[in-house]
Amino acid sequence: MIPRLDPPEYVTWLLTSRCNLKCKHCYASSRPWDGELTGERVLKIVEEACEIGVENLHLTGGEPLLRRDIFKILEAASKGTEASLFTNLRAINRDSARRLSSLGVRVFTSIDGAFKETHEVIRGPGAWNLLMRGISILREEEVSFTPIFSISRLNFKEAGEFVRLAERLGACSAVLLPVMPFGRAESRDFSADSYACIKAISLAEEAAEELGFNIVLWCMPFASLFVRSRYVSWDSCRSERNMDIGPDGEVLLCDTLDIPVSNIRTKSLREAWFELNSNNLFTEIMSSNTCPDCPASNTCKGGCYARSYKKYGSFNNPDPLCPRALEECSNPPFNIRMRK
C-alpha cells in the first residue's frame, strides 16, 4: 500500500519532443527521448492528477500543439487542475484559441528578444511575425497569456524593453529565466553568466516598477538578495511539491537533467510521486542546507541544483549564477546592493 502524501503542487510535463522551431537554447527537443506516451496513457494519468489533487499542470514540449490529442488532454486536465499550455503559437488559429478560452487554459509563450532581430537570431527567420500574429489571436479570443524571456548573452540588455513589450501586448504578467546550459545551449557560448542575469533582473525590475506590472523570476531565487520591487516575485527550484515528466513518461529529477527516478509508463502517478519522494538523491537535494549563512537561505535554499550539478558535478554547491556565491563576490563586476 502506498503511503498518503500531499499531491504535487506543480506537474511540468514535456508532452512531446517534436517541435516546429529549432531554437538555439532548447534542452528538450535535442535530447534522445524514448518516444512519447500514447494519448490513452496520457489521459489516464491526467485523470489521476485531477483525482489526487494536483493543483497546476503545465503542459509543454517541444511544441504540444503538434499533438493531435492536445485538446482532449486539456479538456481532461481542466476538469480538476489549473491547466497551462506552453506554446510558440506557430500552430495557433482562431478555432484553437476559442477552445483554449472556453477551457480557461492559461498560455505561456516565448519572446526571446524585445525586438524582431534578436528574437529571430534565437528562434529563426519568420518567428517574430508568426508570434505576433498568434498573440493577436489570443487577445481577440480573450485567452490569458504570459510571455517568457529566456535570458542569454544575446538578449540580456533587452530585459527591460521585454517587460514593456509584454505590458503593451496585453499580457497578464511576464516571466524571466536564464537559458539553461543543457541541450543545444550546452555547446554554445550562449548561456547567461551571473552578470547578465543580474543586469537583466535589474532592467526588468525597473520596468515593472515603472509600469506597475507583475513579473516572475523562474530559477533565480537568489534575486531575493537584491530585488526590492513589490511587482517582482520568484520561486525556489528546491521544492518538494514539484514533479517533472518527460515525453517518454520518465519522472525526472529536473526536466533539464537526464536523471530519471521513476516513470508513469507502467506506474500510476501516485506510485511515481511516492518513488520520487523516496529517492535518496531527491531527498538529499531538498533537505540540504547549501548556504546556511546567507540571509536568503530559507527562500533560495541554494538556488538551481541543476546548474550546480552542471558546473561542479555536485548538487550541494551554491547556484553558480548567485552573485554572493561567486569567488569574486567581495568585488563583483556589477553594482548591486545585497542584503547582508
Short mmCIF file of C-alpha atoms in Angstrom, two decimals:
data_model
loop_
_atom_site.label_atom_id
_atom_site.label_comp_id
_atom_site.label_asym_id
_atom_site.label_seq_id
_atom_site.Cartn_x
_atom_site.Cartn_y
_atom_site.Cartn_z
CA MET A 1 0.00 0.00 0.00
CA ILE A 2 1.33 3.44 -0.98
CA PRO A 3 1.58 5.89 1.96
CA ARG A 4 -0.53 9.03 1.54
CA LEU A 5 1.47 12.10 0.51
CA ASP A 6 0.38 15.63 -0.24
CA PRO A 7 -0.06 15.75 -4.04
CA PRO A 8 2.29 17.72 -6.28
CA GLU A 9 1.56 21.42 -6.45
CA TYR A 10 3.11 21.68 -9.91
CA VAL A 11 3.50 18.94 -12.51
CA THR A 12 5.54 20.03 -15.52
CA TRP A 13 5.03 17.56 -18.36
CA LEU A 14 7.01 17.64 -21.60
CA LEU A 15 4.27 16.01 -23.68
CA THR A 16 6.35 15.75 -26.86
CA SER A 17 9.86 16.46 -28.08
CA ARG A 18 8.57 17.31 -31.56
CA CYS A 19 8.75 20.97 -32.48
CA ASN A 20 8.24 23.27 -35.46
CA LEU A 21 11.15 25.52 -34.44
CA LYS A 22 14.83 24.87 -33.77
CA CYS A 23 15.78 27.39 -31.12
CA LYS A 24 19.41 27.89 -30.16
CA HIS A 25 18.84 27.19 -26.47
CA CYS A 26 16.36 24.29 -26.46
CA TYR A 27 17.13 21.50 -23.99
CA ALA A 28 14.05 19.38 -24.74
CA SER A 29 13.83 18.72 -28.49
CA SER A 30 17.55 17.97 -28.81
CA ARG A 31 17.51 15.04 -26.36
CA PRO A 32 17.17 11.33 -27.33
CA TRP A 33 13.83 10.58 -25.68
CA ASP A 34 12.40 7.07 -25.95
CA GLY A 35 9.30 8.11 -27.92
CA GLU A 36 6.23 9.62 -26.27
CA LEU A 37 3.27 8.23 -24.37
CA THR A 38 0.08 7.26 -26.17
CA GLY A 39 -2.95 9.51 -25.89
CA GLU A 40 -4.76 6.84 -23.91
CA ARG A 41 -1.97 6.67 -21.32
CA VAL A 42 -1.67 10.45 -21.08
CA LEU A 43 -5.41 10.81 -20.46
CA LYS A 44 -5.31 8.15 -17.76
CA ILE A 45 -2.51 9.98 -15.93
CA VAL A 46 -4.23 13.37 -16.34
CA GLU A 47 -7.43 11.95 -14.88
CA GLU A 48 -5.43 10.60 -11.94
CA ALA A 49 -3.78 14.01 -11.48
CA CYS A 50 -7.23 15.55 -11.10
CA GLU A 51 -8.31 12.77 -8.77
CA ILE A 52 -5.37 13.09 -6.33
CA GLY A 53 -5.49 16.90 -6.27
CA VAL A 54 -2.60 18.13 -8.43
CA GLU A 55 -3.01 21.91 -8.34
CA ASN A 56 -1.21 23.02 -11.52
CA LEU A 57 -0.48 21.02 -14.68
CA HIS A 58 2.00 22.66 -17.05
CA LEU A 59 1.86 21.03 -20.50
CA THR A 60 4.91 21.83 -22.55
CA GLY A 61 7.32 20.30 -25.07
CA GLY A 62 8.64 20.54 -27.73
CA GLU A 63 5.51 22.05 -29.18
CA PRO A 64 2.43 20.47 -27.54
CA LEU A 65 0.08 21.80 -30.24
CA LEU A 66 1.69 19.25 -32.58
CA ARG A 67 -0.10 16.50 -30.65
CA ARG A 68 -3.43 15.81 -32.35
CA ASP A 69 -4.97 14.92 -28.99
CA ILE A 70 -3.85 18.07 -27.18
CA PHE A 71 -7.38 19.40 -26.70
CA LYS A 72 -8.61 16.09 -25.33
CA ILE A 73 -5.75 16.31 -22.84
CA LEU A 74 -6.50 19.94 -21.97
CA GLU A 75 -10.20 19.21 -21.57
CA ALA A 76 -9.44 16.36 -19.16
CA ALA A 77 -6.92 18.49 -17.25
CA SER A 78 -9.24 21.47 -16.89
CA LYS A 79 -11.78 19.34 -15.01
CA GLY A 80 -9.62 19.17 -11.90
CA THR A 81 -6.42 21.23 -12.21
CA GLU A 82 -5.23 24.65 -13.32
CA ALA A 83 -4.01 23.72 -16.80
CA SER A 84 -1.36 25.76 -18.64
CA LEU A 85 -0.11 25.34 -22.20
CA PHE A 86 3.43 26.31 -23.22
CA THR A 87 3.44 27.00 -26.96
CA ASN A 88 5.37 29.05 -29.51
CA LEU A 89 1.98 29.94 -31.13
CA ARG A 90 3.19 28.96 -34.59
CA ALA A 91 0.33 26.45 -34.92
CA ILE A 92 -2.38 28.53 -33.21
CA ASN A 93 -5.52 29.51 -35.10
CA ARG A 94 -8.80 31.15 -34.18
CA ASP A 95 -10.59 27.88 -33.53
CA SER A 96 -7.89 26.54 -31.20
CA ALA A 97 -7.74 29.89 -29.38
CA ARG A 98 -11.50 29.77 -28.81
CA ARG A 99 -11.16 26.30 -27.36
CA LEU A 100 -8.37 27.45 -25.05
CA SER A 101 -10.55 30.35 -23.94
CA SER A 102 -13.57 28.14 -23.25
CA LEU A 103 -11.43 25.77 -21.16
CA GLY A 104 -9.83 28.59 -19.19
CA VAL A 105 -6.33 27.45 -20.15
CA ARG A 106 -3.52 29.90 -19.47
CA VAL A 107 -0.94 30.18 -22.24
CA PHE A 108 2.78 30.74 -21.82
CA THR A 109 4.75 31.71 -24.91
CA SER A 110 8.36 32.73 -25.50
CA ILE A 111 9.55 36.17 -26.54
CA ASP A 112 13.33 35.95 -26.57
CA GLY A 113 14.03 39.49 -27.64
CA ALA A 114 12.29 42.80 -27.24
CA PHE A 115 12.93 43.34 -30.93
CA LYS A 116 12.36 41.22 -34.01
CA GLU A 117 16.04 40.92 -34.91
CA THR A 118 17.08 39.46 -31.55
CA HIS A 119 14.11 37.10 -31.33
CA GLU A 120 14.80 35.70 -34.80
CA VAL A 121 18.52 35.23 -34.20
CA ILE A 122 17.49 32.85 -31.41
CA ARG A 123 14.31 31.32 -32.89
CA GLY A 124 14.77 31.58 -36.64
CA PRO A 125 13.56 33.71 -39.58
CA GLY A 126 9.84 34.46 -39.62
CA ALA A 127 9.36 33.56 -35.95
CA TRP A 128 8.54 37.12 -34.85
CA ASN A 129 5.67 37.78 -37.25
CA LEU A 130 4.10 34.39 -36.51
CA LEU A 131 4.42 35.04 -32.78
CA MET A 132 2.78 38.47 -33.03
CA ARG A 133 0.01 37.00 -35.18
CA GLY A 134 -0.56 34.32 -32.53
CA ILE A 135 -0.65 36.85 -29.68
CA SER A 136 -3.15 38.94 -31.63
CA ILE A 137 -5.42 35.88 -31.96
CA LEU A 138 -5.11 35.15 -28.22
CA ARG A 139 -6.10 38.71 -27.37
CA GLU A 140 -9.08 38.70 -29.73
CA GLU A 141 -10.32 35.43 -28.20
CA GLU A 142 -9.61 36.65 -24.64
CA VAL A 143 -7.05 33.98 -23.78
CA SER A 144 -4.89 34.89 -20.79
CA PHE A 145 -1.20 34.71 -21.72
CA THR A 146 2.22 35.26 -20.17
CA PRO A 147 5.38 35.72 -22.25
CA ILE A 148 8.65 34.12 -21.14
CA PHE A 149 12.05 35.72 -21.74
CA SER A 150 15.00 33.30 -21.65
CA ILE A 151 18.00 35.38 -20.57
CA SER A 152 21.10 34.81 -22.69
CA ARG A 153 24.26 36.65 -23.63
CA LEU A 154 22.47 37.80 -26.79
CA ASN A 155 19.46 39.47 -25.19
CA PHE A 156 20.03 40.32 -21.52
CA LYS A 157 20.25 44.07 -22.19
CA GLU A 158 16.71 43.95 -23.65
CA ALA A 159 15.04 42.63 -20.47
CA GLY A 160 13.51 45.98 -19.54
CA GLU A 161 12.15 46.54 -23.02
CA PHE A 162 10.76 42.99 -22.97
CA VAL A 163 8.71 43.83 -19.87
CA ARG A 164 7.42 46.99 -21.54
CA LEU A 165 6.54 45.00 -24.66
CA ALA A 166 4.68 42.38 -22.59
CA GLU A 167 2.61 45.10 -20.94
CA ARG A 168 1.80 46.74 -24.31
CA LEU A 169 0.75 43.40 -25.78
CA GLY A 170 -1.81 42.89 -23.01
CA ALA A 171 -0.08 40.06 -21.13
CA CYS A 172 -1.30 39.33 -17.61
CA SER A 173 2.31 39.13 -16.37
CA ALA A 174 5.80 38.30 -17.65
CA VAL A 175 8.40 35.68 -16.78
CA LEU A 176 12.19 35.80 -16.97
CA LEU A 177 14.51 32.83 -16.55
CA PRO A 178 18.12 32.09 -17.52
CA VAL A 179 18.94 29.94 -20.51
CA MET A 180 19.93 26.60 -19.02
CA PRO A 181 23.34 25.23 -20.15
CA PHE A 182 21.89 21.99 -21.49
CA GLY A 183 20.83 20.65 -24.89
CA ARG A 184 21.65 23.00 -27.76
CA ALA A 185 22.82 25.72 -25.37
CA GLU A 186 25.47 23.40 -23.95
CA SER A 187 27.73 23.64 -26.99
CA ARG A 188 27.38 27.40 -27.50
CA ASP A 189 28.82 30.42 -25.75
CA PHE A 190 25.22 31.43 -25.24
CA SER A 191 24.07 30.85 -21.66
CA ALA A 192 23.94 33.92 -19.44
CA ASP A 193 26.53 34.37 -16.72
CA SER A 194 25.83 35.93 -13.34
CA TYR A 195 26.45 39.46 -14.59
CA ALA A 196 24.00 39.07 -17.49
CA CYS A 197 21.29 37.62 -15.23
CA ILE A 198 21.63 40.33 -12.60
CA LYS A 199 21.67 43.06 -15.24
CA ALA A 200 18.53 41.57 -16.83
CA ILE A 201 16.78 41.35 -13.45
CA SER A 202 17.70 44.95 -12.66
CA LEU A 203 16.37 46.25 -16.00
CA ALA A 204 13.20 44.16 -15.70
CA GLU A 205 12.60 45.32 -12.12
CA GLU A 206 12.96 48.95 -13.17
CA ALA A 207 10.39 48.48 -15.96
CA ALA A 208 7.99 46.56 -13.70
CA GLU A 209 8.14 49.31 -11.08
CA GLU A 210 7.64 51.99 -13.73
CA LEU A 211 4.56 50.24 -15.18
CA GLY A 212 3.10 48.64 -12.05
CA PHE A 213 3.33 45.35 -13.95
CA ASN A 214 3.95 41.96 -12.34
CA ILE A 215 6.92 39.84 -13.35
CA VAL A 216 8.07 36.45 -12.06
CA LEU A 217 11.65 35.20 -11.96
CA TRP A 218 11.98 31.48 -12.58
CA CYS A 219 15.08 29.54 -11.50
CA MET A 220 16.65 32.63 -9.91
CA PRO A 221 15.64 32.59 -6.22
CA PHE A 222 18.87 34.38 -5.29
CA ALA A 223 17.12 37.52 -6.58
CA SER A 224 15.68 37.91 -3.08
CA LEU A 225 19.13 39.21 -2.11
CA PHE A 226 18.73 42.42 -4.08
CA VAL A 227 15.26 42.82 -5.64
CA ARG A 228 13.14 45.41 -3.85
CA SER A 229 10.07 45.90 -6.06
CA ARG A 230 6.69 44.59 -4.93
CA TYR A 231 5.97 43.80 -8.59
CA VAL A 232 8.72 41.15 -8.76
CA SER A 233 8.33 37.65 -7.32
CA TRP A 234 10.35 34.45 -7.51
CA ASP A 235 10.24 30.77 -6.59
CA SER A 236 12.80 28.32 -5.29
CA CYS A 237 13.84 25.41 -7.50
CA ARG A 238 14.17 23.21 -4.42
CA SER A 239 10.52 22.45 -3.84
CA GLU A 240 9.24 19.11 -2.61
CA ARG A 241 5.92 19.79 -4.33
CA ASN A 242 7.20 19.83 -7.94
CA MET A 243 7.25 16.91 -10.38
CA ASP A 244 8.83 16.87 -13.86
CA ILE A 245 7.88 14.31 -16.52
CA GLY A 246 9.49 13.68 -19.92
CA PRO A 247 7.71 12.78 -23.19
CA ASP A 248 8.52 9.10 -22.68
CA GLY A 249 6.95 9.04 -19.22
CA GLU A 250 10.18 9.22 -17.23
CA VAL A 251 9.85 11.14 -13.96
CA LEU A 252 12.95 13.31 -13.82
CA LEU A 253 14.96 14.87 -11.04
CA CYS A 254 14.66 18.06 -13.10
CA ASP A 255 13.36 18.44 -16.63
CA THR A 256 16.78 19.74 -17.73
CA LEU A 257 18.61 16.67 -16.40
CA ASP A 258 18.68 13.14 -17.81
CA ILE A 259 18.31 11.63 -14.35
CA PRO A 260 15.13 9.52 -14.14
CA VAL A 261 13.84 8.47 -10.73
CA SER A 262 10.57 6.77 -11.73
CA ASN A 263 8.16 6.52 -14.67
CA ILE A 264 4.45 6.77 -15.47
CA ARG A 265 4.56 4.37 -18.42
CA THR A 266 3.86 1.40 -16.19
CA LYS A 267 3.22 3.05 -12.83
CA SER A 268 0.44 5.26 -11.59
CA LEU A 269 1.09 8.93 -10.93
CA ARG A 270 0.65 8.25 -7.22
CA GLU A 271 3.27 5.46 -7.32
CA ALA A 272 5.73 7.61 -9.28
CA TRP A 273 5.21 10.54 -6.89
CA PHE A 274 5.95 8.25 -3.94
CA GLU A 275 9.10 6.92 -5.63
CA LEU A 276 10.30 10.46 -6.32
CA ASN A 277 9.78 11.48 -2.70
CA SER A 278 11.51 8.29 -1.51
CA ASN A 279 14.52 8.75 -3.79
CA ASN A 280 17.68 9.33 -1.75
CA LEU A 281 19.12 11.87 -4.18
CA PHE A 282 15.87 13.85 -4.29
CA THR A 283 15.52 13.94 -0.50
CA GLU A 284 19.17 14.94 -0.12
CA ILE A 285 18.75 17.83 -2.56
CA MET A 286 15.55 19.04 -0.93
CA SER A 287 16.90 18.87 2.61
CA SER A 288 20.44 20.15 2.05
CA ASN A 289 21.38 23.46 3.65
CA THR A 290 23.78 24.63 0.97
CA CYS A 291 24.22 28.23 2.13
CA PRO A 292 23.38 28.34 5.86
CA ASP A 293 24.93 31.78 6.45
CA CYS A 294 23.12 33.52 3.60
CA PRO A 295 20.19 35.82 4.51
CA ALA A 296 18.22 34.30 1.60
CA SER A 297 18.87 30.72 2.74
CA ASN A 298 15.28 29.98 3.78
CA THR A 299 13.76 31.14 0.49
CA CYS A 300 16.52 30.41 -2.04
CA LYS A 301 17.76 27.13 -0.49
CA GLY A 302 20.92 27.18 -2.59
CA GLY A 303 19.27 28.05 -5.88
CA CYS A 304 19.21 25.89 -9.01
CA TYR A 305 20.65 22.46 -8.29
CA ALA A 306 20.74 21.54 -12.00
CA ARG A 307 23.14 24.40 -12.73
CA SER A 308 25.19 23.45 -9.67
CA TYR A 309 25.43 19.86 -10.92
CA LYS A 310 26.38 21.02 -14.42
CA LYS A 311 29.17 23.30 -13.22
CA TYR A 312 30.52 21.47 -10.18
CA GLY A 313 29.36 17.87 -10.61
CA SER A 314 27.56 18.18 -7.28
CA PHE A 315 24.05 19.07 -6.17
CA ASN A 316 25.31 20.55 -2.91
CA ASN A 317 27.15 23.58 -4.24
CA PRO A 318 25.54 27.02 -4.43
CA ASP A 319 23.91 28.16 -7.66
CA PRO A 320 26.79 29.35 -9.90
CA LEU A 321 24.69 32.32 -11.03
CA CYS A 322 24.29 33.66 -7.50
CA PRO A 323 26.40 36.83 -7.03
CA ARG A 324 27.02 36.02 -3.37
CA ALA A 325 28.38 32.60 -4.29
CA LEU A 326 30.88 33.91 -6.83
CA GLU A 327 34.50 33.73 -5.74
CA GLU A 328 34.92 37.39 -6.66
CA CYS A 329 31.68 38.47 -4.96
CA SER A 330 33.63 40.61 -2.48
CA ASN A 331 34.34 42.81 -5.51
CA PRO A 332 31.66 41.79 -8.04
CA PRO A 333 31.74 43.08 -11.64
CA PHE A 334 28.36 44.78 -11.17
CA ASN A 335 26.86 47.31 -8.82
CA ILE A 336 24.09 45.81 -6.71
CA ARG A 337 23.15 46.25 -3.08
CA MET A 338 22.72 42.84 -1.49
CA ARG A 339 21.15 42.03 1.85
CA LYS A 340 23.73 41.15 4.50
#
